[in-house]
Amino acid sequence: MSDNLRHFSYIPMNEKSHENTYADIIMPVPLRRLFTYEVPQTMVSMIAVGSRVLVQFGAKKFYSGIVATLHHTKPINYDTKPICQVVDSTPIILPAQLKLWQWISDYYICALGDVYRAALPSGLKLESESRLISNPEFVADTLFDEKTEMVLNFVEQQKSCTIAELSQHCAPHNPLPQLRSLIEQNAIFISEELRDAYKPKKEPFYSVNEQYSSEDGLCVIMDKLEKAPRQLDTFMLLMQKLGGAYGIAKGNKVGRSELATDDRVSFPALKAIADRGFINIEQLSISRLKSDFEECEPPHQLNSAQQSALDAIHEAWQTKQVSLLHGVTSSGKTEIYIHLINEALREGKQVLYLLPEIALSTQITNRLRRHFGNSMGIYHSKFSDAERVEIWNKQLSSEPYQVIVGVRSSVLLPFHNLGLIIVDEEHEQSYKQQDPAPRYHARDVATVLAGLFKAKVLLGSATPSMESYINAQQGKYGYASLTTRYADIEMPEIIPVDMREEHKQRMSVGIFSSKLKEAIDEALKNKEQVILFQNRRGFSPYIECNDCSWVPKCNNCDVSLTYHKSTSQLICHYCSYTMGVPKVCPECGQPHLSPHGFGTEKIEEQVKSAFPEARVVRMDLDTARSRKAYEQIIGDFEAYKYDILIGTQMISKGLDFEKVSIVGIMNADAMMNMPDFRALERSYQLIAQVSGRAGRHGKRGKVYIQTNDIESPLIANVVRDDFKANLLWQAAERQQYHYPPYYRLIYLTVKHRTEVINRNAALMLANDLRAIFGDRIMGPQAPMVNRISNYYLQRIVVKMERSASPSTIKNIIMDKVNNLIGDQQWRNVQVVVDVDPN
């Protein structure tokens, strides 16, 4: 960590100093450098490292940047612009955060501006927005064409609009050429307008007018309202809510939401009273954050296995910062987490509890709320931006949340006194940010963050990642295990089903094996619940013409379109391109188009057909896009409003349903055969995690794995619940072929809209790197999907020994990348760097 972690610093500034003061600013732009601005003398006493400042960037744009350093050294190669405004009186980025930002920037080879954009909620990022304004004095010399006339008319009608609004109005054609022409003729002007995305939530508050706040004054009001009984009754209720005469004399106020809980309060009557001057109504800012939990439950007593695991964690933490808790599904890991959180809170420390997905947060957060109440905050992307701004500001306040429960981005929140980080389901790939930069792994960033506070880290999983498990076995991490389920409930019975034999004997019913169908029938008779897992949404992966084998593909990406029957659409899951389902094949004109394969939507259709009495719900990205939708589905299934839950990997972990006795894994082969060096590791993890949803309370559950590869060693390891055997089998292959955790990987993805240019640029970059690193450079070669959003892709893989210096390697790589894109021949080529790809 220390190799890559640079310290931001500042020089105490004296307002009377004769030296000019300069600030190095982190700007929200993808450039790997800081930008130096001059601090006006009037602002020297106001500015601080970590605060936002408003600066002009380029000719016209304005952004809020973060002050990284303050100093007296004037840049020698350019003239500095002055800072326009100091936005914050106190820093909004704390010193530990700035250090973490720098580590992320160095380790993941990205700009500090990328980290800034990922870390801060949009409401804290001020920037100017280009607005189009019509010139009322403009007179055209010639007639405009139809498209230009459309652009001019729209801007004139709106008087002021953004380019995005204009583009939407003029769709499907691109209005920029016409707009450029109109700007050159001064028919339209461009103005920069500062945009503040955060708007505080406001609510009417009611108080008694100060001149009537004495007891005599209140008597005057009541006398005057005597002939308006509705108003008098409402005023008397208001007095109660304000705390009587004593509260009114103190100037107490009460919000509309609190008054609304009493059906007797009449808001029209309150307005009438205000119109008569007796009470005041003012709009005040209120928090969007919930704070309605008063009593907290103490932690439950640990059983002997849990206590032994807790003791092992404490012992490991005596000498190591990180410990791995390897506990089978339903073994009671969360209860250990709760005990550790309580210990940290008693020491006055803050806790960060990371979860891989929002879907996992619903049940866990409800459980944690019962223990930690108002001291706990939740942070994830499904919250509105305004809510995230308020959580950020609360974390900066003197009374921050002591426990933060959140997903990947929570590691970027400000903390004052962090003592513990828990990474639940640490193996999950959703901890790795894919796009855009920074492409960080939250588990690894959490470890660095903990080091900055000398805090402890606990990684928890029933199926740990190979990296974490080997670190524990080699003594780098501590290790504790839970090998049995809580209350000695048996692990589920794993039943592999040979789908080739099922089809051969004609025993299967649609996509259901005969064994799985019988099990579902039995579960439904017994009033039990069923989970069916398929890690692919939509109705089917593609449709095909039975006569000429034509398959519809995305216009922008080199992939087939997924068929969504419910909307009768074909959708690209990479760029969201959509088209209707053709009635006849456009190639041969025949109406013989049929779907192939199956996703969650097709399973839902066949379940409803095979089990017409069952209540069925589907949970995937199509049905659960919002936070409320997630919570609604999980809550309803938990309350036994549904018998069968069909879903993708979002249902595979952490969820605890009392009545689930059967789990069906509909197509294990799709996971096992992915062209990815982690495919078999991930397949084991997913199957084991989904299996863990069965039989968690009392009766032993059953899991049916439908596969065409019944002899696979992976299936045998799952049946035996032999995590270690599966890991050793995979570890031997990883070591042989130079893959993590034995080697470091860096992916370089070269992108360009022209295939030949892209291929040649990638070849040149690979050859330059190969001249230095030799056979540690693989490729370039096209990835499985070699065109996305009209960009052709070529991938170069860098494999480096663990003993090699990461910083040296990355510096060489970036020198070669910069040489490539600095060449006029390759000026429009893009190179995406992904360190430790997942």
PDB file of C-alpha atoms in Angstrom, residues 100-251:
ATOM      1  CA  LEU A 100      -7.562   6.733  -0.595  1.00  0.00           C
ATOM      2  CA  TRP A 101      -8.419   8.586  -3.828  1.00  0.00           C
ATOM      3  CA  GLN A 102      -4.721   8.815  -4.668  1.00  0.00           C
ATOM      4  CA  TRP A 103      -4.207   5.094  -4.015  1.00  0.00           C
ATOM      5  CA  ILE A 104      -7.167   4.201  -6.259  1.00  0.00           C
ATOM      6  CA  SER A 105      -5.832   6.503  -8.981  1.00  0.00           C
ATOM      7  CA  ASP A 106      -2.347   4.960  -8.819  1.00  0.00           C
ATOM      8  CA  TYR A 107      -3.336   1.318  -8.417  1.00  0.00           C
ATOM      9  CA  TYR A 108      -6.156   1.206 -10.973  1.00  0.00           C
ATOM     10  CA  ILE A 109      -4.408   3.569 -13.439  1.00  0.00           C
ATOM     11  CA  CYS A 110      -7.145   6.170 -13.642  1.00  0.00           C
ATOM     12  CA  ALA A 111      -7.459   9.924 -13.190  1.00  0.00           C
ATOM     13  CA  LEU A 112      -8.179  11.453  -9.799  1.00  0.00           C
ATOM     14  CA  GLY A 113     -11.063  13.130 -11.607  1.00  0.00           C
ATOM     15  CA  ASP A 114     -12.537   9.677 -12.304  1.00  0.00           C
ATOM     16  CA  VAL A 115     -12.407   8.881  -8.588  1.00  0.00           C
ATOM     17  CA  TYR A 116     -13.952  12.268  -7.775  1.00  0.00           C
ATOM     18  CA  ARG A 117     -16.858  11.597 -10.160  1.00  0.00           C
ATOM     19  CA  ALA A 118     -17.429   8.124  -8.713  1.00  0.00           C
ATOM     20  CA  ALA A 119     -17.202   9.199  -5.084  1.00  0.00           C
ATOM     21  CA  LEU A 120     -19.321  12.341  -4.841  1.00  0.00           C
ATOM     22  CA  PRO A 121     -23.098  12.299  -5.320  1.00  0.00           C
ATOM     23  CA  SER A 122     -24.147  14.363  -8.338  1.00  0.00           C
ATOM     24  CA  GLY A 123     -25.706  16.960  -6.054  1.00  0.00           C
ATOM     25  CA  LEU A 124     -22.253  17.885  -4.729  1.00  0.00           C
ATOM     26  CA  LYS A 125     -20.736  18.322  -8.204  1.00  0.00           C
ATOM     27  CA  LEU A 126     -21.380  21.794  -9.568  1.00  0.00           C
ATOM     28  CA  GLU A 127     -20.803  22.417 -13.254  1.00  0.00           C
ATOM     29  CA  SER A 128     -21.978  24.822 -15.870  1.00  0.00           C
ATOM     30  CA  GLU A 129     -24.489  23.757 -18.474  1.00  0.00           C
ATOM     31  CA  SER A 130     -24.513  25.100 -22.012  1.00  0.00           C
ATOM     32  CA  ARG A 131     -27.851  26.730 -22.801  1.00  0.00           C
ATOM     33  CA  LEU A 132     -29.054  27.875 -26.189  1.00  0.00           C
ATOM     34  CA  ILE A 133     -30.639  31.338 -26.336  1.00  0.00           C
ATOM     35  CA  SER A 134     -32.339  32.808 -29.383  1.00  0.00           C
ATOM     36  CA  ASN A 135     -31.279  36.248 -30.651  1.00  0.00           C
ATOM     37  CA  PRO A 136     -34.499  38.354 -30.809  1.00  0.00           C
ATOM     38  CA  GLU A 137     -32.813  40.845 -33.171  1.00  0.00           C
ATOM     39  CA  PHE A 138     -31.740  38.260 -35.731  1.00  0.00           C
ATOM     40  CA  VAL A 139     -33.105  38.682 -39.265  1.00  0.00           C
ATOM     41  CA  ALA A 140     -32.331  35.940 -41.806  1.00  0.00           C
ATOM     42  CA  ASP A 141     -30.890  36.958 -45.192  1.00  0.00           C
ATOM     43  CA  THR A 142     -31.986  33.752 -46.896  1.00  0.00           C
ATOM     44  CA  LEU A 143     -34.553  31.019 -46.408  1.00  0.00           C
ATOM     45  CA  PHE A 144     -33.460  28.141 -44.194  1.00  0.00           C
ATOM     46  CA  ASP A 145     -33.960  24.489 -45.048  1.00  0.00           C
ATOM     47  CA  GLU A 146     -36.585  22.507 -43.139  1.00  0.00           C
ATOM     48  CA  LYS A 147     -34.195  21.051 -40.500  1.00  0.00           C
ATOM     49  CA  THR A 148     -32.543  24.409 -39.762  1.00  0.00           C
ATOM     50  CA  GLU A 149     -35.968  26.072 -39.505  1.00  0.00           C
ATOM     51  CA  MET A 150     -37.028  23.378 -37.025  1.00  0.00           C
ATOM     52  CA  VAL A 151     -33.989  24.029 -34.823  1.00  0.00           C
ATOM     53  CA  LEU A 152     -34.420  27.805 -34.867  1.00  0.00           C
ATOM     54  CA  ASN A 153     -38.172  27.634 -34.185  1.00  0.00           C
ATOM     55  CA  PHE A 154     -37.686  25.324 -31.206  1.00  0.00           C
ATOM     56  CA  VAL A 155     -35.049  27.548 -29.584  1.00  0.00           C
ATOM     57  CA  GLU A 156     -37.187  30.653 -30.211  1.00  0.00           C
ATOM     58  CA  GLN A 157     -40.251  29.001 -28.662  1.00  0.00           C
ATOM     59  CA  GLN A 158     -38.302  27.807 -25.605  1.00  0.00           C
ATOM     60  CA  LYS A 159     -36.314  31.066 -25.338  1.00  0.00           C
ATOM     61  CA  SER A 160     -33.667  29.007 -23.472  1.00  0.00           C
ATOM     62  CA  CYS A 161     -32.957  25.281 -23.753  1.00  0.00           C
ATOM     63  CA  THR A 162     -30.160  22.724 -23.515  1.00  0.00           C
ATOM     64  CA  ILE A 163     -28.585  20.879 -26.435  1.00  0.00           C
ATOM     65  CA  ALA A 164     -30.021  17.632 -25.020  1.00  0.00           C
ATOM     66  CA  GLU A 165     -33.547  19.086 -25.086  1.00  0.00           C
ATOM     67  CA  LEU A 166     -33.026  20.227 -28.663  1.00  0.00           C
ATOM     68  CA  SER A 167     -31.699  16.807 -29.722  1.00  0.00           C
ATOM     69  CA  GLN A 168     -34.706  15.099 -28.175  1.00  0.00           C
ATOM     70  CA  HIS A 169     -37.088  17.419 -30.009  1.00  0.00           C
ATOM     71  CA  CYS A 170     -35.327  16.919 -33.361  1.00  0.00           C
ATOM     72  CA  ALA A 171     -34.943  13.124 -33.077  1.00  0.00           C
ATOM     73  CA  PRO A 172     -34.208  11.017 -35.009  1.00  0.00           C
ATOM     74  CA  HIS A 173     -31.951  13.398 -36.990  1.00  0.00           C
ATOM     75  CA  ASN A 174     -28.837  15.030 -35.491  1.00  0.00           C
ATOM     76  CA  PRO A 175     -29.422  18.827 -35.118  1.00  0.00           C
ATOM     77  CA  LEU A 176     -25.770  19.773 -34.430  1.00  0.00           C
ATOM     78  CA  PRO A 177     -24.811  20.775 -38.016  1.00  0.00           C
ATOM     79  CA  GLN A 178     -27.822  23.125 -38.254  1.00  0.00           C
ATOM     80  CA  LEU A 179     -27.141  24.432 -34.747  1.00  0.00           C
ATOM     81  CA  ARG A 180     -23.526  25.184 -35.639  1.00  0.00           C
ATOM     82  CA  SER A 181     -24.649  27.143 -38.702  1.00  0.00           C
ATOM     83  CA  LEU A 182     -27.181  29.186 -36.685  1.00  0.00           C
ATOM     84  CA  ILE A 183     -24.551  30.018 -34.034  1.00  0.00           C
ATOM     85  CA  GLU A 184     -22.138  31.225 -36.746  1.00  0.00           C
ATOM     86  CA  GLN A 185     -24.888  33.530 -38.068  1.00  0.00           C
ATOM     87  CA  ASN A 186     -25.605  34.844 -34.532  1.00  0.00           C
ATOM     88  CA  ALA A 187     -29.179  33.559 -34.739  1.00  0.00           C
ATOM     89  CA  ILE A 188     -28.526  31.583 -31.550  1.00  0.00           C
ATOM     90  CA  PHE A 189     -26.149  32.303 -28.674  1.00  0.00           C
ATOM     91  CA  ILE A 190     -24.588  29.832 -26.222  1.00  0.00           C
ATOM     92  CA  SER A 191     -24.576  30.760 -22.564  1.00  0.00           C
ATOM     93  CA  GLU A 192     -23.026  28.856 -19.637  1.00  0.00           C
ATOM     94  CA  GLU A 193     -25.338  28.508 -16.652  1.00  0.00           C
ATOM     95  CA  LEU A 194     -24.169  27.022 -13.344  1.00  0.00           C
ATOM     96  CA  ARG A 195     -26.255  23.988 -12.412  1.00  0.00           C
ATOM     97  CA  ASP A 196     -26.735  22.910  -8.794  1.00  0.00           C
ATOM     98  CA  ALA A 197     -28.332  19.458  -8.836  1.00  0.00           C
ATOM     99  CA  TYR A 198     -29.098  19.249  -5.112  1.00  0.00           C
ATOM    100  CA  LYS A 199     -32.343  20.769  -3.901  1.00  0.00           C
ATOM    101  CA  PRO A 200     -33.138  20.504  -0.186  1.00  0.00           C
ATOM    102  CA  LYS A 201     -36.483  18.979   0.694  1.00  0.00           C
ATOM    103  CA  LYS A 202     -38.828  21.572   2.184  1.00  0.00           C
ATOM    104  CA  GLU A 203     -42.004  21.372   4.197  1.00  0.00           C
ATOM    105  CA  PRO A 204     -44.436  23.951   5.626  1.00  0.00           C
ATOM    106  CA  PHE A 205     -43.853  24.592   9.347  1.00  0.00           C
ATOM    107  CA  TYR A 206     -46.444  26.256  11.580  1.00  0.00           C
ATOM    108  CA  SER A 207     -45.849  28.530  14.561  1.00  0.00           C
ATOM    109  CA  VAL A 208     -47.805  31.167  16.447  1.00  0.00           C
ATOM    110  CA  ASN A 209     -47.130  34.784  15.427  1.00  0.00           C
ATOM    111  CA  GLU A 210     -44.716  36.281  17.945  1.00  0.00           C
ATOM    112  CA  GLN A 211     -47.068  39.123  18.868  1.00  0.00           C
ATOM    113  CA  TYR A 212     -49.636  36.566  20.057  1.00  0.00           C
ATOM    114  CA  SER A 213     -47.198  34.133  21.741  1.00  0.00           C
ATOM    115  CA  SER A 214     -47.967  35.299  25.304  1.00  0.00           C
ATOM    116  CA  GLU A 215     -50.861  33.856  27.308  1.00  0.00           C
ATOM    117  CA  ASP A 216     -52.819  37.080  26.770  1.00  0.00           C
ATOM    118  CA  GLY A 217     -52.129  36.917  23.048  1.00  0.00           C
ATOM    119  CA  LEU A 218     -53.374  33.308  22.857  1.00  0.00           C
ATOM    120  CA  CYS A 219     -56.568  34.356  24.620  1.00  0.00           C
ATOM    121  CA  VAL A 220     -57.030  37.084  22.002  1.00  0.00           C
ATOM    122  CA  ILE A 221     -56.730  34.509  19.173  1.00  0.00           C
ATOM    123  CA  MET A 222     -59.226  32.157  20.813  1.00  0.00           C
ATOM    124  CA  ASP A 223     -61.690  34.991  21.373  1.00  0.00           C
ATOM    125  CA  LYS A 224     -61.478  36.050  17.731  1.00  0.00           C
ATOM    126  CA  LEU A 225     -61.866  32.464  16.493  1.00  0.00           C
ATOM    127  CA  GLU A 226     -64.909  31.806  18.678  1.00  0.00           C
ATOM    128  CA  LYS A 227     -67.310  32.334  15.762  1.00  0.00           C
ATOM    129  CA  ALA A 228     -65.281  29.972  13.526  1.00  0.00           C
ATOM    130  CA  PRO A 229     -65.439  26.689  15.478  1.00  0.00           C
ATOM    131  CA  ARG A 230     -63.510  24.689  12.850  1.00  0.00           C
ATOM    132  CA  GLN A 231     -60.640  27.173  13.010  1.00  0.00           C
ATOM    133  CA  LEU A 232     -60.768  27.276  16.801  1.00  0.00           C
ATOM    134  CA  ASP A 233     -60.633  23.474  17.106  1.00  0.00           C
ATOM    135  CA  THR A 234     -57.698  23.324  14.674  1.00  0.00           C
ATOM    136  CA  PHE A 235     -55.864  26.080  16.557  1.00  0.00           C
ATOM    137  CA  MET A 236     -56.299  24.218  19.843  1.00  0.00           C
ATOM    138  CA  LEU A 237     -54.806  21.080  18.226  1.00  0.00           C
ATOM    139  CA  LEU A 238     -51.923  23.177  16.905  1.00  0.00           C
ATOM    140  CA  MET A 239     -51.273  24.506  20.416  1.00  0.00           C
ATOM    141  CA  GLN A 240     -51.017  20.935  21.702  1.00  0.00           C
ATOM    142  CA  LYS A 241     -48.546  19.975  18.960  1.00  0.00           C
ATOM    143  CA  LEU A 242     -46.437  23.046  19.771  1.00  0.00           C
ATOM    144  CA  GLY A 243     -46.184  22.069  23.448  1.00  0.00           C
ATOM    145  CA  GLY A 244     -48.835  24.343  24.885  1.00  0.00           C
ATOM    146  CA  ALA A 245     -48.278  27.920  26.069  1.00  0.00           C
ATOM    147  CA  TYR A 246     -44.733  27.098  27.216  1.00  0.00           C
ATOM    148  CA  GLY A 247     -43.716  25.676  23.804  1.00  0.00           C
ATOM    149  CA  ILE A 248     -45.340  28.584  21.954  1.00  0.00           C
ATOM    150  CA  ALA A 249     -43.466  31.107  24.131  1.00  0.00           C
ATOM    151  CA  LYS A 250     -40.216  29.309  23.200  1.00  0.00           C
ATOM    152  CA  GLY A 251     -41.013  29.754  19.520  1.00  0.00           C
TER     153      GLY A 251
END
